mmCIF file of C-alpha atoms in Angstrom:
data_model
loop_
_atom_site.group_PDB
_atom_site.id
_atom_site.type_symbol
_atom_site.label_atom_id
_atom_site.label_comp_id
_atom_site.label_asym_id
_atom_site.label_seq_id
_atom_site.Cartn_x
_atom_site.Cartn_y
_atom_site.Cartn_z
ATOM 1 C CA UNK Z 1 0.000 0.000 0.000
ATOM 2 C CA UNK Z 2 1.108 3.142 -0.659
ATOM 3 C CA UNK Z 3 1.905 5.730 2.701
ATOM 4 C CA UNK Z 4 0.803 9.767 2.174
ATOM 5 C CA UNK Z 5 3.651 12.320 2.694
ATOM 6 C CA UNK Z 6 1.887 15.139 3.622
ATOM 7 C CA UNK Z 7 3.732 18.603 4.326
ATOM 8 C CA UNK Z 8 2.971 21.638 6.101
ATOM 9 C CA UNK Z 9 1.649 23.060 2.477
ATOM 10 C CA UNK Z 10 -0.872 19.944 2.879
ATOM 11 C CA UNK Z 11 -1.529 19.786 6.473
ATOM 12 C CA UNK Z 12 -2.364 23.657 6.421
ATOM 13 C CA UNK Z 13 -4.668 22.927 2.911
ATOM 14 C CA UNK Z 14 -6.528 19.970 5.015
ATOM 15 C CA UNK Z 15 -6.584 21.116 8.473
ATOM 16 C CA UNK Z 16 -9.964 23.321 9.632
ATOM 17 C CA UNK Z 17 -9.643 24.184 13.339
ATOM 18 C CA UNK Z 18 -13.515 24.698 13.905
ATOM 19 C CA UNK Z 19 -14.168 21.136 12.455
ATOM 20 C CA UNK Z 20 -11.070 20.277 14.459
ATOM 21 C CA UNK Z 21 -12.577 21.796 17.998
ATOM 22 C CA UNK Z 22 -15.918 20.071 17.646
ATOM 23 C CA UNK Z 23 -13.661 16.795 17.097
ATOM 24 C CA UNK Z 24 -11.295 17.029 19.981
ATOM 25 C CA UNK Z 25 -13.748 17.926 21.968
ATOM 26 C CA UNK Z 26 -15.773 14.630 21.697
ATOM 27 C CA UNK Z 27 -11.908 13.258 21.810
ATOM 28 C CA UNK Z 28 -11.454 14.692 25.761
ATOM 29 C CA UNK Z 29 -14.836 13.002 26.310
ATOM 30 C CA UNK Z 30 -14.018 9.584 24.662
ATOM 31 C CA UNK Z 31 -10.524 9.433 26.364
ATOM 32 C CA UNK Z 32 -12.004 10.047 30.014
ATOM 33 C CA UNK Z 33 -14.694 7.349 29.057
ATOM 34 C CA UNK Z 34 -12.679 4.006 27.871
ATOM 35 C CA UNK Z 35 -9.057 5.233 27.731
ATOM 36 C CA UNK Z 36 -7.179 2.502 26.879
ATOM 37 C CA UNK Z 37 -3.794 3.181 26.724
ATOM 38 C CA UNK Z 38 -1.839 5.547 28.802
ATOM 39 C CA UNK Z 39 0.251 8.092 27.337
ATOM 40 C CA UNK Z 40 3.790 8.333 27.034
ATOM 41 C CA UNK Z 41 7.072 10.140 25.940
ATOM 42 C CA UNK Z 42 10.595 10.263 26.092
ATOM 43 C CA UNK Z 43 12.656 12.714 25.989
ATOM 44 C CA UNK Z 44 16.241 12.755 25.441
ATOM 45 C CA UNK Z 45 18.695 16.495 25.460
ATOM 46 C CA UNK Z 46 20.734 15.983 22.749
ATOM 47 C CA UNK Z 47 23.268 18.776 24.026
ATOM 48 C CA UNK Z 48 23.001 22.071 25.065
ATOM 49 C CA UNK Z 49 21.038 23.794 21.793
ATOM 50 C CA UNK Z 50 18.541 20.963 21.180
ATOM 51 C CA UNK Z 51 16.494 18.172 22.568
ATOM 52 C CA UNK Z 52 14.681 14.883 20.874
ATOM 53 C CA UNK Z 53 11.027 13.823 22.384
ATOM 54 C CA UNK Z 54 8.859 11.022 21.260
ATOM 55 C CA UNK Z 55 5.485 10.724 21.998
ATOM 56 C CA UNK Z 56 3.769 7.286 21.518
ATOM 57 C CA UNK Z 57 1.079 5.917 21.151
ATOM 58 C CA UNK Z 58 -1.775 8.012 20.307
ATOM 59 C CA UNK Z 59 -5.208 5.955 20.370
ATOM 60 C CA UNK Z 60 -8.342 6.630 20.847
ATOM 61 C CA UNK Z 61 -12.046 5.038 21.231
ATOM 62 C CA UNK Z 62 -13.637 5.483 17.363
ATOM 63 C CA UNK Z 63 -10.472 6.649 15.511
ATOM 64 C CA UNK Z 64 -8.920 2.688 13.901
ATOM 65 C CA UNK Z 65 -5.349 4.339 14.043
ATOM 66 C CA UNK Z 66 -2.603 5.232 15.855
ATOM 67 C CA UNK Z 67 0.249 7.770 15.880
ATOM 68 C CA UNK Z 68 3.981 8.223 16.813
ATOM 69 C CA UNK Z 69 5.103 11.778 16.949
ATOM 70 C CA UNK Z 70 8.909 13.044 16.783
ATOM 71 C CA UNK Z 71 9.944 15.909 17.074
ATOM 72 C CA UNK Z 72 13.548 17.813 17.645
ATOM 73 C CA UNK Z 73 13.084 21.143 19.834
ATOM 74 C CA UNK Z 74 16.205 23.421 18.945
ATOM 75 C CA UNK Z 75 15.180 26.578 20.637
ATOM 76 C CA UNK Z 76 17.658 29.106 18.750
ATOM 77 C CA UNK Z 77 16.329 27.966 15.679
ATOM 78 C CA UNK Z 78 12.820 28.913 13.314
ATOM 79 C CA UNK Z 79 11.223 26.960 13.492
ATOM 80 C CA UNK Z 80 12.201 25.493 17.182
ATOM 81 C CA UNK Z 81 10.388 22.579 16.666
ATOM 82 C CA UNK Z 82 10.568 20.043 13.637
ATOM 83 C CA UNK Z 83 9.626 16.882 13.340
ATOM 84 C CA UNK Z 84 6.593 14.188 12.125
ATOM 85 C CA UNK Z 85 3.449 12.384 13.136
ATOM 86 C CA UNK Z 86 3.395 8.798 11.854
ATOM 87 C CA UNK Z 87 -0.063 7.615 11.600
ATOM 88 C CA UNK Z 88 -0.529 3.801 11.372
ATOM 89 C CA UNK Z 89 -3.433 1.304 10.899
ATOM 90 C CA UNK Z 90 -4.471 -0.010 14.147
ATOM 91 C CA UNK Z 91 -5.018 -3.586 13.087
ATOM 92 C CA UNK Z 92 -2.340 -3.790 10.533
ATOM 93 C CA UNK Z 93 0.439 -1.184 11.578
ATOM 94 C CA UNK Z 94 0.720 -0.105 8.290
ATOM 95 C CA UNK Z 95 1.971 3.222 7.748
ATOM 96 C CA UNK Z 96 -0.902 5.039 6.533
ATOM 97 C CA UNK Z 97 0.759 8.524 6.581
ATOM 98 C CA UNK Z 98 3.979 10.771 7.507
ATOM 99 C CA UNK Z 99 2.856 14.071 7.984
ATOM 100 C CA UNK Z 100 4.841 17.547 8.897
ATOM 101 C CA UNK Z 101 4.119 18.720 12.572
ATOM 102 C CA UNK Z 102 4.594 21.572 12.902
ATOM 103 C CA UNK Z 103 1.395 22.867 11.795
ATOM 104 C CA UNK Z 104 -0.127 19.813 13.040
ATOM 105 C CA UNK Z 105 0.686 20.677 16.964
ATOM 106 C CA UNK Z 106 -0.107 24.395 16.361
ATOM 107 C CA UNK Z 107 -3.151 24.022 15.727
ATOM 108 C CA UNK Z 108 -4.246 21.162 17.887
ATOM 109 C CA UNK Z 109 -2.518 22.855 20.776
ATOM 110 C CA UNK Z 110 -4.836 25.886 19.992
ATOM 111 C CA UNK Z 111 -7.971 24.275 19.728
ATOM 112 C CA UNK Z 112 -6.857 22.666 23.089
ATOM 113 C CA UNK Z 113 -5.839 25.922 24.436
ATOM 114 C CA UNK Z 114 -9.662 27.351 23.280
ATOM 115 C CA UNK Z 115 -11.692 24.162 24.763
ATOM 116 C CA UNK Z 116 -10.449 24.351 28.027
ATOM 117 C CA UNK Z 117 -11.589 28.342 28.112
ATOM 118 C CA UNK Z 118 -15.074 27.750 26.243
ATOM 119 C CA UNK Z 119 -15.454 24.664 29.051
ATOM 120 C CA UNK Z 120 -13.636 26.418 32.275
ATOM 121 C CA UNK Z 121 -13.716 30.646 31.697
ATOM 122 C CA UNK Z 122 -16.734 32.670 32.154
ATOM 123 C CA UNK Z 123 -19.263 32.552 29.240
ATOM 124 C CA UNK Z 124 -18.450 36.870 29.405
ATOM 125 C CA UNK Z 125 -15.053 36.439 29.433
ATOM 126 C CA UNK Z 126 -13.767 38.767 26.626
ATOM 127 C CA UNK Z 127 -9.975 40.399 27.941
ATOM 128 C CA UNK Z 128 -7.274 38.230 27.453
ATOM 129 C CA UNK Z 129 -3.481 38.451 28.834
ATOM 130 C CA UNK Z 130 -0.763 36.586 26.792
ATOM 131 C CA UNK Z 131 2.394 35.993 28.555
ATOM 132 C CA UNK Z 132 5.118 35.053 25.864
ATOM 133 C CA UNK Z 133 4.550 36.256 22.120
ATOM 134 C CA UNK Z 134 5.721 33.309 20.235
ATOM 135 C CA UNK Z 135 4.059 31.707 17.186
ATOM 136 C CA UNK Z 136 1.874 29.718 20.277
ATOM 137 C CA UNK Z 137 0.400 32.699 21.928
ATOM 138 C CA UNK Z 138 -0.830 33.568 17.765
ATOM 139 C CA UNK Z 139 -2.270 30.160 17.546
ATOM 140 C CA UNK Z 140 -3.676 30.561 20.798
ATOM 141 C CA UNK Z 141 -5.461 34.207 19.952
ATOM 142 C CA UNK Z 142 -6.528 33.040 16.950
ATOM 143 C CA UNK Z 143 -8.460 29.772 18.244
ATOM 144 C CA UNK Z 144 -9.960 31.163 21.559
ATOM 145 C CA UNK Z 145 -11.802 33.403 19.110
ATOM 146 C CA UNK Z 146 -13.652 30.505 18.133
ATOM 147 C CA UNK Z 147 -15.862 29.910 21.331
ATOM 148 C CA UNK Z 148 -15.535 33.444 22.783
ATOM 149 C CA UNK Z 149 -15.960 37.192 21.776
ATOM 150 C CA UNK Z 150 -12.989 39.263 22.604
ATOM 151 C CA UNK Z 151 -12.804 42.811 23.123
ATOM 152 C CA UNK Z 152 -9.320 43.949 24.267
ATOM 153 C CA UNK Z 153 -5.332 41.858 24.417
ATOM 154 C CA UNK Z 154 -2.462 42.612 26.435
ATOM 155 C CA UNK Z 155 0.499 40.783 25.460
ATOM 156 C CA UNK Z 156 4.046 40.896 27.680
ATOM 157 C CA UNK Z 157 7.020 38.975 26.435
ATOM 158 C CA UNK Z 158 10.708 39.402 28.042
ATOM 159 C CA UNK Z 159 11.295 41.097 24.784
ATOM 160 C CA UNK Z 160 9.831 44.534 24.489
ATOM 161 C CA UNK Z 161 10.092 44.504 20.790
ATOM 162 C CA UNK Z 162 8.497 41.042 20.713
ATOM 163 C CA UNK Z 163 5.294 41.940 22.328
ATOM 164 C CA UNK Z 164 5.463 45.411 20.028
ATOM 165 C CA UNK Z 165 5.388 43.382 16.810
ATOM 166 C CA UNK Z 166 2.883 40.616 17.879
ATOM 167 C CA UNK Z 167 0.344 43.128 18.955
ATOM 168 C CA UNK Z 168 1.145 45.330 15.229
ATOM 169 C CA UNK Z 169 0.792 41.606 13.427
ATOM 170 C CA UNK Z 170 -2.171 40.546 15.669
ATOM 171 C CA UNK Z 171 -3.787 43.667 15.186
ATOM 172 C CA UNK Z 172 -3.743 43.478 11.518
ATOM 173 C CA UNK Z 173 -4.656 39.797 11.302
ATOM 174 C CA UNK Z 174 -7.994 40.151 13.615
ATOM 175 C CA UNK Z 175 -8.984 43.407 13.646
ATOM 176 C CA UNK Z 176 -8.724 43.020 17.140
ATOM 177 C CA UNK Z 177 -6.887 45.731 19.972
ATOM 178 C CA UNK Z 178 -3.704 44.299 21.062
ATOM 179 C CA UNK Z 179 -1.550 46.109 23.583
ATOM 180 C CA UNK Z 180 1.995 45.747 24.418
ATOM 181 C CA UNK Z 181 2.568 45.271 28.488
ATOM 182 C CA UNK Z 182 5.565 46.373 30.223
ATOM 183 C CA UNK Z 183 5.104 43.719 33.124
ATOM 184 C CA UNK Z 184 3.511 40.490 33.513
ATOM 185 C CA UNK Z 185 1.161 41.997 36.602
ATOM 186 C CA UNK Z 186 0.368 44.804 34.008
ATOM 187 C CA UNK Z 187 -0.528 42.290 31.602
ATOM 188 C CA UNK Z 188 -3.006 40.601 33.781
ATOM 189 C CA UNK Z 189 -4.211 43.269 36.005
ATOM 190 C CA UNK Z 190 -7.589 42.920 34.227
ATOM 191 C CA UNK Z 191 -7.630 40.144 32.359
ATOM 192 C CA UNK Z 192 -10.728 37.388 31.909
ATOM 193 C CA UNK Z 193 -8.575 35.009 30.389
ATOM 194 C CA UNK Z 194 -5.086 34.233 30.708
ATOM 195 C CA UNK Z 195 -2.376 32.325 28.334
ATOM 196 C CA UNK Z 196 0.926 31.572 29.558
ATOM 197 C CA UNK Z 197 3.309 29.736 26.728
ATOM 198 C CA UNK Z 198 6.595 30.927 27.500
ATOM 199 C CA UNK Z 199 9.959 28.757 28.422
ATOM 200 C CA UNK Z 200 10.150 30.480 32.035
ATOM 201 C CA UNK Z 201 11.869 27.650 34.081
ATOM 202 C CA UNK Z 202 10.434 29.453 37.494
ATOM 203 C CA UNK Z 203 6.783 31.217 38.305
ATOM 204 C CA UNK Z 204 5.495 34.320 37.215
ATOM 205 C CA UNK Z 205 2.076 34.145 38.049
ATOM 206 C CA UNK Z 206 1.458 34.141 42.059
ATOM 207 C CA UNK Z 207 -1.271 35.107 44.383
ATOM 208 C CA UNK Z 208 -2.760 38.494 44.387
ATOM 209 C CA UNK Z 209 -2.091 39.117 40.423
ATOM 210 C CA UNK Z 210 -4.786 37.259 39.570
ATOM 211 C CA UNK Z 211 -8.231 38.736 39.492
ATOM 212 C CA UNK Z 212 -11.177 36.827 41.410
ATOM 213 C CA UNK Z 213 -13.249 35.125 38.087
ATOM 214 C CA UNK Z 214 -10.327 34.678 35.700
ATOM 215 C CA UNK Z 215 -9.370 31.719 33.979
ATOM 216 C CA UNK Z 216 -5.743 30.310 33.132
ATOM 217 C CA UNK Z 217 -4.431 27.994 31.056
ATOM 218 C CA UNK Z 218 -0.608 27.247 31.146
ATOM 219 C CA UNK Z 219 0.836 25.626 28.268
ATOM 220 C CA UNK Z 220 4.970 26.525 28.970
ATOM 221 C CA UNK Z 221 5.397 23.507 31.701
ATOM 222 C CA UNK Z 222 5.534 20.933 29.355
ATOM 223 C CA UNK Z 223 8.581 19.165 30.034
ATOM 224 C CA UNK Z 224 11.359 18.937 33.239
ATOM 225 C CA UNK Z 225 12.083 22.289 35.087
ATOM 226 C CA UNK Z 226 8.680 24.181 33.354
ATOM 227 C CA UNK Z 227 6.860 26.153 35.864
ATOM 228 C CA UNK Z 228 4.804 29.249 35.130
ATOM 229 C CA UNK Z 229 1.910 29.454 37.770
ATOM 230 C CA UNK Z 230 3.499 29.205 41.276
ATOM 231 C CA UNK Z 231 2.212 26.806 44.001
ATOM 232 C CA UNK Z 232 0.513 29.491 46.360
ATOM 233 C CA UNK Z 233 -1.674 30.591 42.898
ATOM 234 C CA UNK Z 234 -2.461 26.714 42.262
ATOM 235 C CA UNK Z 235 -3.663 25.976 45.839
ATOM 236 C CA UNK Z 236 -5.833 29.153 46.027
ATOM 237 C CA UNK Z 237 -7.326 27.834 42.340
ATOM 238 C CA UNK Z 238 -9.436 25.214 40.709
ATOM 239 C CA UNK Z 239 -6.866 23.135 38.558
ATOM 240 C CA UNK Z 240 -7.609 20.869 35.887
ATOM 241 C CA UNK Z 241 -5.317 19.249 33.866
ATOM 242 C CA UNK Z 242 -5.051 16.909 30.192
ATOM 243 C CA UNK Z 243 -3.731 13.809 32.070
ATOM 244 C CA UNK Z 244 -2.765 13.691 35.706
ATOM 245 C CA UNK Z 245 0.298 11.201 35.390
ATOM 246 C CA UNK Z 246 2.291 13.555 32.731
ATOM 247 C CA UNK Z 247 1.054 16.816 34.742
ATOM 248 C CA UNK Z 248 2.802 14.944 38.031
ATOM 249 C CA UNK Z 249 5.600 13.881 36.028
ATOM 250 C CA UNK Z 250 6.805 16.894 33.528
ATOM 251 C CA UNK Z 251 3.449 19.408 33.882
ATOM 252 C CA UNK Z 252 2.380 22.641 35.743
ATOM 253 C CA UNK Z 253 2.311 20.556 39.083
ATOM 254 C CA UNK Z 254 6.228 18.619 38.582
ATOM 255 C CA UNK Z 255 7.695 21.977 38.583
ATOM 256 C CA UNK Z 256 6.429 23.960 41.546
ATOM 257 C CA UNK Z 257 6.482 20.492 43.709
ATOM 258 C CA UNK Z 258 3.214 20.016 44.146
ATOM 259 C CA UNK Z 259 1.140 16.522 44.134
ATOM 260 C CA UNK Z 260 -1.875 14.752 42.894
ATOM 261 C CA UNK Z 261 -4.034 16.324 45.661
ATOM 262 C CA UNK Z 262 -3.355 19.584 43.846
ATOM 263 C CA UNK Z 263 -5.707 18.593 40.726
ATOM 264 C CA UNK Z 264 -9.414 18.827 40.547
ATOM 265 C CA UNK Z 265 -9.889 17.098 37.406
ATOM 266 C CA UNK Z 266 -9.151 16.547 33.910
ATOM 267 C CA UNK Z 267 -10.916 17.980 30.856
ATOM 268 C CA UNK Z 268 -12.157 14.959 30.079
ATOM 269 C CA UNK Z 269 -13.354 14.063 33.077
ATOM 270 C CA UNK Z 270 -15.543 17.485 33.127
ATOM 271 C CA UNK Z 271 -16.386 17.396 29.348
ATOM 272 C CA UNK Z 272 -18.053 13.356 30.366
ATOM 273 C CA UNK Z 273 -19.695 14.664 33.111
ATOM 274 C CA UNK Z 274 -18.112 12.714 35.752
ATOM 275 C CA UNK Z 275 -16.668 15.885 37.235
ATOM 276 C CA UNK Z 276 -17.034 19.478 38.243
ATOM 277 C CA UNK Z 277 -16.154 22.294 35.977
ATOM 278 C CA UNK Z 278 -16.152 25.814 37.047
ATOM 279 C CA UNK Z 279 -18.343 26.369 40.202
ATOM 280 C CA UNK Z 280 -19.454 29.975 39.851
ATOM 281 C CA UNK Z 281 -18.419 33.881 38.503
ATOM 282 C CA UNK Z 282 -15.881 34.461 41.087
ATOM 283 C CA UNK Z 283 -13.782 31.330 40.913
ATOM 284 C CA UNK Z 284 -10.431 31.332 39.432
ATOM 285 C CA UNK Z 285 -9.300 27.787 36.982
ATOM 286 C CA UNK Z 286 -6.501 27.206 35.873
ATOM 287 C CA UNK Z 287 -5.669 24.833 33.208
ATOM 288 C CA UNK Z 288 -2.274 23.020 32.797
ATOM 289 C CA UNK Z 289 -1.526 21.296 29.801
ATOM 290 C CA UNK Z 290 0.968 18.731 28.351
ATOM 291 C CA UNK Z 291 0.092 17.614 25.145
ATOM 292 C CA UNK Z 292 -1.540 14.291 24.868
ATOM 293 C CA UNK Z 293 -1.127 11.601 21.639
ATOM 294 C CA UNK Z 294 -4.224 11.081 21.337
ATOM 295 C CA UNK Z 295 -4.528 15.351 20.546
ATOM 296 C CA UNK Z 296 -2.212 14.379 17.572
ATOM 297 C CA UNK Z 297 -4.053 11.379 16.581
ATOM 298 C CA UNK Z 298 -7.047 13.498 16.382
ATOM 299 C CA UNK Z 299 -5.404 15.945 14.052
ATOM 300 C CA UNK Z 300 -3.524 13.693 12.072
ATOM 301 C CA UNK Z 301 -6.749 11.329 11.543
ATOM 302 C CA UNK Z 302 -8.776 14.539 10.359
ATOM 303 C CA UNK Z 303 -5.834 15.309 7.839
ATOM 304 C CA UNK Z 304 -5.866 12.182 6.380
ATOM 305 C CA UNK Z 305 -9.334 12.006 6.052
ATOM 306 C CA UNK Z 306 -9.167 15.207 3.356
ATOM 307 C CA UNK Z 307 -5.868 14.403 2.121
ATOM 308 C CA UNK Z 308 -6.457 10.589 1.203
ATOM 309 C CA UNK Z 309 -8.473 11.469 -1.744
ATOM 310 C CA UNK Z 310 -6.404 14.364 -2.870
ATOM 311 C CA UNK Z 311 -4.724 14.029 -6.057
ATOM 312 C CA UNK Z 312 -1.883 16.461 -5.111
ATOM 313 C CA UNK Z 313 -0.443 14.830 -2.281
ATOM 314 C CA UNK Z 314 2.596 12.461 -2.747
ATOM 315 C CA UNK Z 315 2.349 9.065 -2.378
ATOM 316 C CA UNK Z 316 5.612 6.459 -1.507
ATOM 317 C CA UNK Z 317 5.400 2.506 -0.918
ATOM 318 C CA UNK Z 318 8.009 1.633 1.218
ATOM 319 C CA UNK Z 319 7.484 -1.779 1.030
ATOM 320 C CA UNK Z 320 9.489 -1.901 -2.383
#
């Protein structure tokens, strides 16, 4: 049989993050219903510029595949992070695709980033804080205007000129006010929704910054050493999670020292209604999240399902 090669020209041509949100979110609710197979990765520094993770394997109730993901995450380089999802036939193992991931993660970290707030912030949420102005915190902006209506951005980064030319480029993209912060606590002072994705290695975010009602979600602590919301801020909180084992082992929790007892539930658990979700205006959530297989599977499976038929997209057998 013959495998699809699919790059980021195809995954961008195939990929449509509403369809996408409406799909992982019925993914969160499968995968706190019959998950089958826990998640896993490795990662491995490769030296001081760059690092290799895999993350295997991504299944899923519904979906008859599975994925492998690769990646390399060179920080001084653009992109930082290269790599591939393998998806495979679940009965067979055969190799039904290679596709680019760049765009791939984007994305589905977005729409993961935007279904925690539609589940967990306010339904009049409508100011939002970035912290960190990387290509992320654009996917991010970009996707939680899909489930709310946003009025007003503040966006801090360690690099003045950073946050300047985000909010000029964001601005121009969404029609949308974006202001450059000086501080982080500027940033936030007033925010409804807050979006950390930075590389910060110790907390910015602490008690008394955050306004009574506002909603987090943390997507920096995703491997050893990440920490971006401090402990005092996650005890006074609500926190939910993707998957409590990873969050313990490499999350939000792992790098501020706290423990299982710290998490309230997952988004899957909440979206199957087996657990709370946000108890009332004044509450503050926060959301932590990894990055789960089965996020990529769900991307990679609604690629596939657009690309298999397109005539454009390169085909290999690599059985000859």
């Amino acid at each position: 049989m013959s495998t699809l090669l699919l790059t980021r020209t195809d995954v961008v041509r195939h990929l449509e993050a509403l369809t996408l949100l409406s799909e992982m979110r019925e993914a969160f609710r499968a995968d706190a219903e019959a998950r089958s197979v826990e998640p896993q990765r490795a990662r491995v520094p490769l030296h001081a510029e760059g690092s290799a993770l895999v993350l295997f394997p991504g299944t899923l109730p519904g979906i008859p595949a599975y994925t492998v993901k690769v990646h390399a995450r060179f920080p001084g380089r653009s992109p930082a992070i290269q790599g591939v999802v393998q998806l495979h036939d679940l009965e067979t193992g055969a190799l039904l695709a290679v596709i680019d991931s760049g765009h791939l993660s984007a994305v589905r970290t977005g729409v993961v980033g935007a279904l925690a707030a539609d589940v967990l912030a306010r339904q009049d949420a409508s100011r939002v804080a970035l912290i960190g102005a990387g290509p992320q915190a654009s996917m991010q902006l970009k996707s939680l205007r899909l489930v709310r209506s946003l009025n007003h951005v503040r966006v801090y980064d360690g690099e003045l000129v950073r946050s300047i030319e985000f909010a000029t480029r964001m601005y121009n993209a969404l029609n949308l006010p974006v202001r450059p912060a000086e501080s982080v606590e500027e940033a936030v002072e007033d925010a409804d929704i807050i979006i950390t994705s930075t590389p910060a290695r110790e907390p910015f975010l602490f008690p008394g910054m955050v306004r009574g009602g506002t909603h987090v979600t943390a997507l920096g602590a995703d491997e050893p050493g990440g920490a971006e919301v401090s402990s005092g801020l996650v005890r006074q909180s609500t926190f939910f999670c993707d998957n409590r084992a990873l969050t313990l082992a490499v999350g939000a929790l792992a790098g501020v020292g706290l423990g299982e007892d710290a998490i309230h539930a997952e988004l899957g658990e909440v979206l199957a209604g087996t657990r709370a979700g946000r108890a009332d205006a004044g509450q503050v959530t926060i959301f932590g999240a990894v990055g789960l297989p089965f996020q990529d599977l769900v991307a990679a499976w609604h690629i596939y399902q657009g690309a298999r038929t397109d005539d454009a997209v390169q085909r290999v057998d690599f059985l000859t």
